[in-house]
Amino acid sequence: LALTATATPTVQADIVAQLGMVEPIKFIHGFRRDNLAIEVVELPVPARPGAIANLLADSARRPAIVYATSRKNAERLAEELSRTRSGRTDAGGAGSGRRIQAAAYHAGLDAETRERVQRAFQAGELEVVVATIAFGMGIDKADIRTVIHAGLPGTLEGYYQEIGRAGRDGALSRTYLMHSYADQRTH
């Protein structure tokens, strides 16, 4: 038995091949997620941290996952978000409430730190995880309200898998993909 929440036909074929399945029976619910709003915005790299902080200052947009293109970017974004005030935002984008609880997650962290971050996020003690693609496999948190990509993902299949972590409870959720010409050099 092989189960996945979101898999394109290419990923399905890969799963079948890697598991050596012969003529498996497939039960597919469908890929359309009417509760997800998908926004793609061209934004220069230096403007992204501020834009992400402004988006997540609204507590209704959390819990959230922010996907960064590198370990260094994940660390930097998590630090900046942790300085952001949550709650209602004023015209300048500054929040009025407590600070957003954010942490980085990437393969360069020791296993204990990764486990602590994942456990805190699952338990609702951490509002935002800023991660590389190392984060997400096995994440089953139904109430994620926002998924932000702070750069182009590596593949379309990966992107779909990652945005599929938002709104699993059926509530309206948002995804943002930030990109610019500079992102093409990353991949």
GROMACS .gro file of N, CA, C and O in nm, residues 101-179:
model
  316
  101GLN      N    1   0.644   3.375   1.634
  101GLN     CA    2   0.730   3.263   1.671
  101GLN      C    3   0.773   3.192   1.543
  101GLN      O    4   0.691   3.126   1.479
  102ALA      N    5   0.899   3.208   1.503
  102ALA     CA    6   0.950   3.148   1.380
  102ALA      C    7   1.083   3.078   1.406
  102ALA      O    8   1.159   3.118   1.494
  103ALA      N    9   1.109   2.972   1.329
  103ALA     CA   10   1.236   2.900   1.341
  103ALA      C   11   1.275   2.844   1.205
  103ALA      O   12   1.189   2.816   1.121
  104ALA      N   13   1.405   2.828   1.185
  104ALA     CA   14   1.457   2.769   1.062
  104ALA      C   15   1.458   2.617   1.073
  104ALA      O   16   1.469   2.561   1.182
  105TYR      N   17   1.449   2.552   0.959
  105TYR     CA   18   1.458   2.405   0.951
  105TYR      C   19   1.528   2.372   0.821
  105TYR      O   20   1.483   2.409   0.713
  106HIS      N   21   1.642   2.304   0.832
  106HIS     CA   22   1.714   2.261   0.712
  106HIS      C   23   1.807   2.146   0.748
  106HIS      O   24   1.830   2.116   0.866
  107ALA      N   25   1.861   2.083   0.647
  107ALA     CA   26   1.944   1.964   0.666
  107ALA      C   27   2.075   1.993   0.739
  107ALA      O   28   2.138   1.901   0.791
  108GLY      N   29   2.116   2.118   0.747
  108GLY     CA   30   2.239   2.152   0.816
  108GLY      C   31   2.226   2.157   0.967
  108GLY      O   32   2.326   2.165   1.038
  109LEU      N   33   2.105   2.151   1.018
  109LEU     CA   34   2.082   2.151   1.162
  109LEU      C   35   2.097   2.010   1.216
  109LEU      O   36   2.072   1.912   1.145
  110ASP      N   37   2.136   1.999   1.343
  110ASP     CA   38   2.147   1.866   1.402
  110ASP      C   39   2.008   1.804   1.416
  110ASP      O   40   1.907   1.875   1.419
  111ALA      N   41   2.003   1.673   1.422
  111ALA     CA   42   1.876   1.600   1.426
  111ALA      C   43   1.788   1.643   1.543
  111ALA      O   44   1.666   1.652   1.529
  112GLU      N   45   1.848   1.669   1.657
  112GLU     CA   46   1.771   1.710   1.775
  112GLU      C   47   1.702   1.844   1.752
  112GLU      O   48   1.584   1.860   1.787
  113THR      N   49   1.770   1.939   1.691
  113THR     CA   50   1.710   2.070   1.662
  113THR      C   51   1.598   2.056   1.561
  113THR      O   52   1.490   2.114   1.579
  114ARG      N   53   1.621   1.978   1.455
  114ARG     CA   54   1.515   1.958   1.355
  114ARG      C   55   1.391   1.895   1.420
  114ARG      O   56   1.279   1.937   1.395
  115GLU      N   57   1.412   1.796   1.504
  115GLU     CA   58   1.301   1.729   1.573
  115GLU      C   59   1.226   1.826   1.664
  115GLU      O   60   1.103   1.828   1.667
  116ARG      N   61   1.300   1.909   1.737
  116ARG     CA   62   1.238   2.008   1.827
  116ARG      C   63   1.154   2.108   1.749
  116ARG      O   64   1.041   2.138   1.787
  117VAL      N   65   1.206   2.158   1.636
  117VAL     CA   66   1.133   2.255   1.554
  117VAL      C   67   1.007   2.191   1.497
  117VAL      O   68   0.898   2.248   1.504
  118GLN      N   69   1.020   2.071   1.443
  118GLN     CA   70   0.904   2.003   1.385
  118GLN      C   71   0.798   1.975   1.490
  118GLN      O   72   0.679   1.997   1.467
  119ARG      N   73   0.840   1.928   1.607
  119ARG     CA   74   0.745   1.896   1.715
  119ARG      C   75   0.673   2.023   1.763
  119ARG      O   76   0.552   2.022   1.783
  120ALA      N   77   0.747   2.134   1.778
  120ALA     CA   78   0.687   2.260   1.823
  120ALA      C   79   0.587   2.312   1.720
  120ALA      O   80   0.480   2.363   1.755
  121PHE      N   81   0.618   2.297   1.592
  121PHE     CA   82   0.527   2.341   1.486
  121PHE      C   83   0.400   2.256   1.487
  121PHE      O   84   0.289   2.309   1.481
  122GLN      N   85   0.416   2.126   1.495
  122GLN     CA   86   0.300   2.035   1.499
  122GLN      C   87   0.210   2.065   1.619
  122GLN      O   88   0.089   2.057   1.609
  123ALA      N   89   0.271   2.100   1.732
  123ALA     CA   90   0.195   2.125   1.856
  123ALA      C   91   0.134   2.265   1.861
  123ALA      O   92   0.060   2.296   1.954
  124GLY      N   93   0.167   2.350   1.764
  124GLY     CA   94   0.112   2.486   1.764
  124GLY      C   95   0.190   2.583   1.850
  124GLY      O   96   0.148   2.697   1.870
  125GLU      N   97   0.306   2.541   1.900
  125GLU     CA   98   0.389   2.630   1.982
  125GLU      C   99   0.477   2.720   1.894
  125GLU      O  100   0.529   2.820   1.940
  126LEU      N  101   0.492   2.684   1.769
  126LEU     CA  102   0.571   2.758   1.672
  126LEU      C  103   0.479   2.793   1.556
  126LEU      O  104   0.414   2.704   1.500
  127GLU      N  105   0.472   2.919   1.520
  127GLU     CA  106   0.375   2.964   1.419
  127GLU      C  107   0.426   2.955   1.276
  127GLU      O  108   0.348   2.938   1.183
  128VAL      N  109   0.558   2.971   1.260
  128VAL     CA  110   0.615   2.975   1.125
  128VAL      C  111   0.744   2.892   1.122
  128VAL      O  112   0.830   2.907   1.208
  129VAL      N  113   0.755   2.807   1.021
  129VAL     CA  114   0.878   2.736   0.995
  129VAL      C  115   0.931   2.789   0.862
  129VAL      O  116   0.858   2.794   0.763
  130VAL      N  117   1.057   2.832   0.863
  130VAL     CA  118   1.124   2.877   0.741
  130VAL      C  119   1.220   2.766   0.705
  130VAL      O  120   1.314   2.737   0.780
  131ALA      N  121   1.195   2.701   0.592
  131ALA     CA  122   1.264   2.576   0.565
  131ALA      C  123   1.314   2.565   0.422
  131ALA      O  124   1.265   2.632   0.332
  132THR      N  125   1.409   2.477   0.405
  132THR     CA  126   1.446   2.431   0.272
  132THR      C  127   1.354   2.313   0.243
  132THR      O  128   1.270   2.276   0.325
  133ILE      N  129   1.374   2.250   0.130
  133ILE     CA  130   1.288   2.137   0.095
  133ILE      C  131   1.306   2.019   0.189
  133ILE      O  132   1.232   1.922   0.182
  134ALA      N  133   1.402   2.027   0.281
  134ALA     CA  134   1.422   1.920   0.380
  134ALA      C  135   1.302   1.906   0.472
  134ALA      O  136   1.282   1.804   0.535
  135PHE      N  137   1.218   2.010   0.478
  135PHE     CA  138   1.103   2.009   0.569
  135PHE      C  139   0.976   1.975   0.493
  135PHE      O  140   0.955   2.022   0.382
  136GLY      N  141   0.892   1.897   0.553
  136GLY     CA  142   0.760   1.877   0.497
  136GLY      C  143   0.721   1.732   0.479
  136GLY      O  144   0.605   1.700   0.491
  137MET      N  145   0.815   1.645   0.450
  137MET     CA  146   0.777   1.506   0.432
  137MET      C  147   0.725   1.453   0.565
  137MET      O  148   0.791   1.463   0.667
  138GLY      N  149   0.603   1.404   0.562
  138GLY     CA  150   0.543   1.352   0.684
  138GLY      C  151   0.471   1.457   0.767
  138GLY      O  152   0.412   1.424   0.869
  139ILE      N  153   0.473   1.582   0.723
  139ILE     CA  154   0.401   1.686   0.796
  139ILE      C  155   0.252   1.670   0.769
  139ILE      O  156   0.208   1.673   0.655
  140ASP      N  157   0.177   1.651   0.873
  140ASP     CA  158   0.033   1.637   0.859
  140ASP      C  159  -0.033   1.733   0.957
  140ASP      O  160  -0.095   1.691   1.055
  141LYS      N  161  -0.017   1.860   0.933
  141LYS     CA  162  -0.078   1.964   1.015
  141LYS      C  163  -0.191   2.024   0.932
  141LYS      O  164  -0.166   2.090   0.832
  142ALA      N  165  -0.311   1.999   0.973
  142ALA     CA  166  -0.427   2.032   0.891
  142ALA      C  167  -0.453   2.182   0.878
  142ALA      O  168  -0.513   2.226   0.781
  143ASP      N  169  -0.409   2.262   0.976
  143ASP     CA  170  -0.450   2.403   0.979
  143ASP      C  171  -0.347   2.502   0.927
  143ASP      O  172  -0.350   2.619   0.962
  144ILE      N  173  -0.256   2.460   0.841
  144ILE     CA  174  -0.160   2.554   0.784
  144ILE      C  175  -0.236   2.649   0.693
  144ILE      O  176  -0.305   2.607   0.600
  145ARG      N  177  -0.226   2.778   0.722
  145ARG     CA  178  -0.302   2.879   0.648
  145ARG      C  179  -0.226   2.938   0.530
  145ARG      O  180  -0.287   2.986   0.436
  146THR      N  181  -0.092   2.935   0.536
  146THR     CA  182  -0.014   2.998   0.431
  146THR      C  183   0.112   2.918   0.401
  146THR      O  184   0.178   2.870   0.493
  147VAL      N  185   0.142   2.905   0.273
  147VAL     CA  186   0.269   2.850   0.228
  147VAL      C  187   0.330   2.953   0.133
  147VAL      O  188   0.266   2.994   0.037
  148ILE      N  189   0.451   2.996   0.166
  148ILE     CA  190   0.519   3.097   0.085
  148ILE      C  191   0.648   3.037   0.030
  148ILE      O  192   0.725   2.976   0.104
  149HIS      N  193   0.670   3.056  -0.098
  149HIS     CA  194   0.798   3.020  -0.159
  149HIS      C  195   0.874   3.149  -0.181
  149HIS      O  196   0.831   3.235  -0.258
  150ALA      N  197   0.987   3.164  -0.112
  150ALA     CA  198   1.068   3.285  -0.122
  150ALA      C  199   1.165   3.276  -0.239
  150ALA      O  200   1.271   3.337  -0.238
  151GLY      N  201   1.131   3.199  -0.337
  151GLY     CA  202   1.210   3.180  -0.458
  151GLY      C  203   1.151   3.065  -0.536
  151GLY      O  204   1.064   2.993  -0.487
  152LEU      N  205   1.195   3.049  -0.659
  152LEU     CA  206   1.140   2.942  -0.744
  152LEU      C  207   1.174   2.805  -0.687
  152LEU      O  208   1.289   2.780  -0.651
  153PRO      N  209   1.076   2.716  -0.680
  153PRO     CA  210   1.105   2.578  -0.637
  153PRO      C  211   1.181   2.505  -0.747
  153PRO      O  212   1.183   2.548  -0.863
  154GLY      N  213   1.241   2.392  -0.710
  154GLY     CA  214   1.322   2.315  -0.805
  154GLY      C  215   1.242   2.253  -0.918
  154GLY      O  216   1.288   2.246  -1.031
  155THR      N  217   1.120   2.205  -0.887
  155THR     CA  218   1.036   2.141  -0.989
  155THR      C  219   0.891   2.179  -0.967
  155THR      O  220   0.851   2.216  -0.856
  156LEU      N  221   0.811   2.164  -1.072
  156LEU     CA  222   0.668   2.188  -1.060
  156LEU      C  223   0.604   2.087  -0.966
  156LEU      O  224   0.517   2.121  -0.885
  157GLU      N  225   0.651   1.962  -0.973
  157GLU     CA  226   0.598   1.858  -0.884
  157GLU      C  227   0.626   1.892  -0.738
  157GLU      O  228   0.540   1.876  -0.652
  158GLY      N  229   0.749   1.937  -0.711
  158GLY     CA  230   0.785   1.977  -0.575
  158GLY      C  231   0.701   2.093  -0.526
  158GLY      O  232   0.655   2.094  -0.412
  159TYR      N  233   0.677   2.190  -0.613
  159TYR     CA  234   0.595   2.306  -0.578
  159TYR      C  235   0.453   2.262  -0.540
  159TYR      O  236   0.399   2.302  -0.437
  160TYR      N  237   0.394   2.177  -0.623
  160TYR     CA  238   0.258   2.131  -0.596
  160TYR      C  239   0.251   2.054  -0.464
  160TYR      O  240   0.159   2.069  -0.385
  161GLN      N  241   0.351   1.971  -0.440
  161GLN     CA  242   0.357   1.894  -0.315
  161GLN      C  243   0.365   1.989  -0.196
  161GLN      O  244   0.298   1.970  -0.096
  162GLU      N  245   0.448   2.092  -0.207
  162GLU     CA  246   0.469   2.184  -0.095
  162GLU      C  247   0.348   2.273  -0.069
  162GLU      O  248   0.310   2.292   0.047
  163ILE      N  249   0.282   2.323  -0.173
  163ILE     CA  250   0.163   2.407  -0.148
  163ILE      C  251   0.048   2.320  -0.098
  163ILE      O  252  -0.042   2.370  -0.029
  164GLY      N  253   0.053   2.190  -0.125
  164GLY     CA  254  -0.052   2.099  -0.079
  164GLY      C  255  -0.055   2.082   0.071
  164GLY      O  256  -0.147   2.022   0.126
  165ARG      N  257   0.042   2.136   0.141
  165ARG     CA  258   0.044   2.130   0.288
  165ARG      C  259  -0.047   2.236   0.349
  165ARG      O  260  -0.074   2.231   0.469
  166ALA      N  261  -0.093   2.331   0.270
  166ALA     CA  262  -0.182   2.436   0.321
  166ALA      C  263  -0.328   2.389   0.315
  166ALA      O  264  -0.368   2.319   0.222
  167GLY      N  265  -0.405   2.427   0.415
  167GLY     CA  266  -0.549   2.408   0.414
  167GLY      C  267  -0.599   2.266   0.404
  167GLY      O  268  -0.704   2.241   0.348
  168ARG      N  269  -0.529   2.172   0.463
  168ARG     CA  270  -0.577   2.033   0.457
  168ARG      C  271  -0.705   2.012   0.536
  168ARG      O  272  -0.772   1.911   0.521
  169ASP      N  273  -0.739   2.110   0.621
  169ASP     CA  274  -0.864   2.102   0.696
  169ASP      C  275  -0.983   2.154   0.614
  169ASP      O  276  -1.095   2.156   0.661
  170GLY      N  277  -0.958   2.197   0.491
  170GLY     CA  278  -1.063   2.247   0.404
  170GLY      C  279  -1.088   2.396   0.415
  170GLY      O  280  -1.162   2.452   0.335
  171ALA      N  281  -1.028   2.462   0.513
  171ALA     CA  282  -1.046   2.607   0.528
  171ALA      C  283  -0.965   2.681   0.422
  171ALA      O  284  -0.866   2.632   0.370
  172LEU      N  285  -1.010   2.802   0.391
  172LEU     CA  286  -0.940   2.885   0.293
  172LEU      C  287  -0.797   2.910   0.337
  172LEU      O  288  -0.773   2.946   0.452
  173SER      N  289  -0.705   2.893   0.245
  173SER     CA  290  -0.563   2.912   0.272
  173SER      C  291  -0.499   2.975   0.148
  173SER      O  292  -0.553   2.968   0.039
  174ARG      N  293  -0.382   3.035   0.169
  174ARG     CA  294  -0.316   3.107   0.061
  174ARG      C  295  -0.175   3.053   0.037
  174ARG      O  296  -0.109   3.010   0.130
  175THR      N  297  -0.133   3.060  -0.088
  175THR     CA  298   0.004   3.027  -0.124
  175THR      C  299   0.060   3.143  -0.205
  175THR      O  300  -0.012   3.206  -0.283
  176TYR      N  301   0.186   3.173  -0.182
  176TYR     CA  302   0.254   3.281  -0.253
  176TYR      C  303   0.384   3.228  -0.310
  176TYR      O  304   0.460   3.164  -0.239
  177LEU      N  305   0.406   3.256  -0.436
  177LEU     CA  306   0.533   3.220  -0.501
  177LEU      C  307   0.599   3.351  -0.543
  177LEU      O  308   0.546   3.425  -0.626
  178MET      N  309   0.713   3.380  -0.484
  178MET     CA  310   0.789   3.501  -0.516
  178MET      C  311   0.902   3.462  -0.610
  178MET      O  312   0.974   3.366  -0.584
  179HIS      N  313   0.917   3.536  -0.719
  179HIS     CA  314   1.020   3.502  -0.817
  179HIS      C  315   1.073   3.627  -0.885
  179HIS      O  316   1.011   3.733  -0.880
   0.00000   0.00000   0.00000
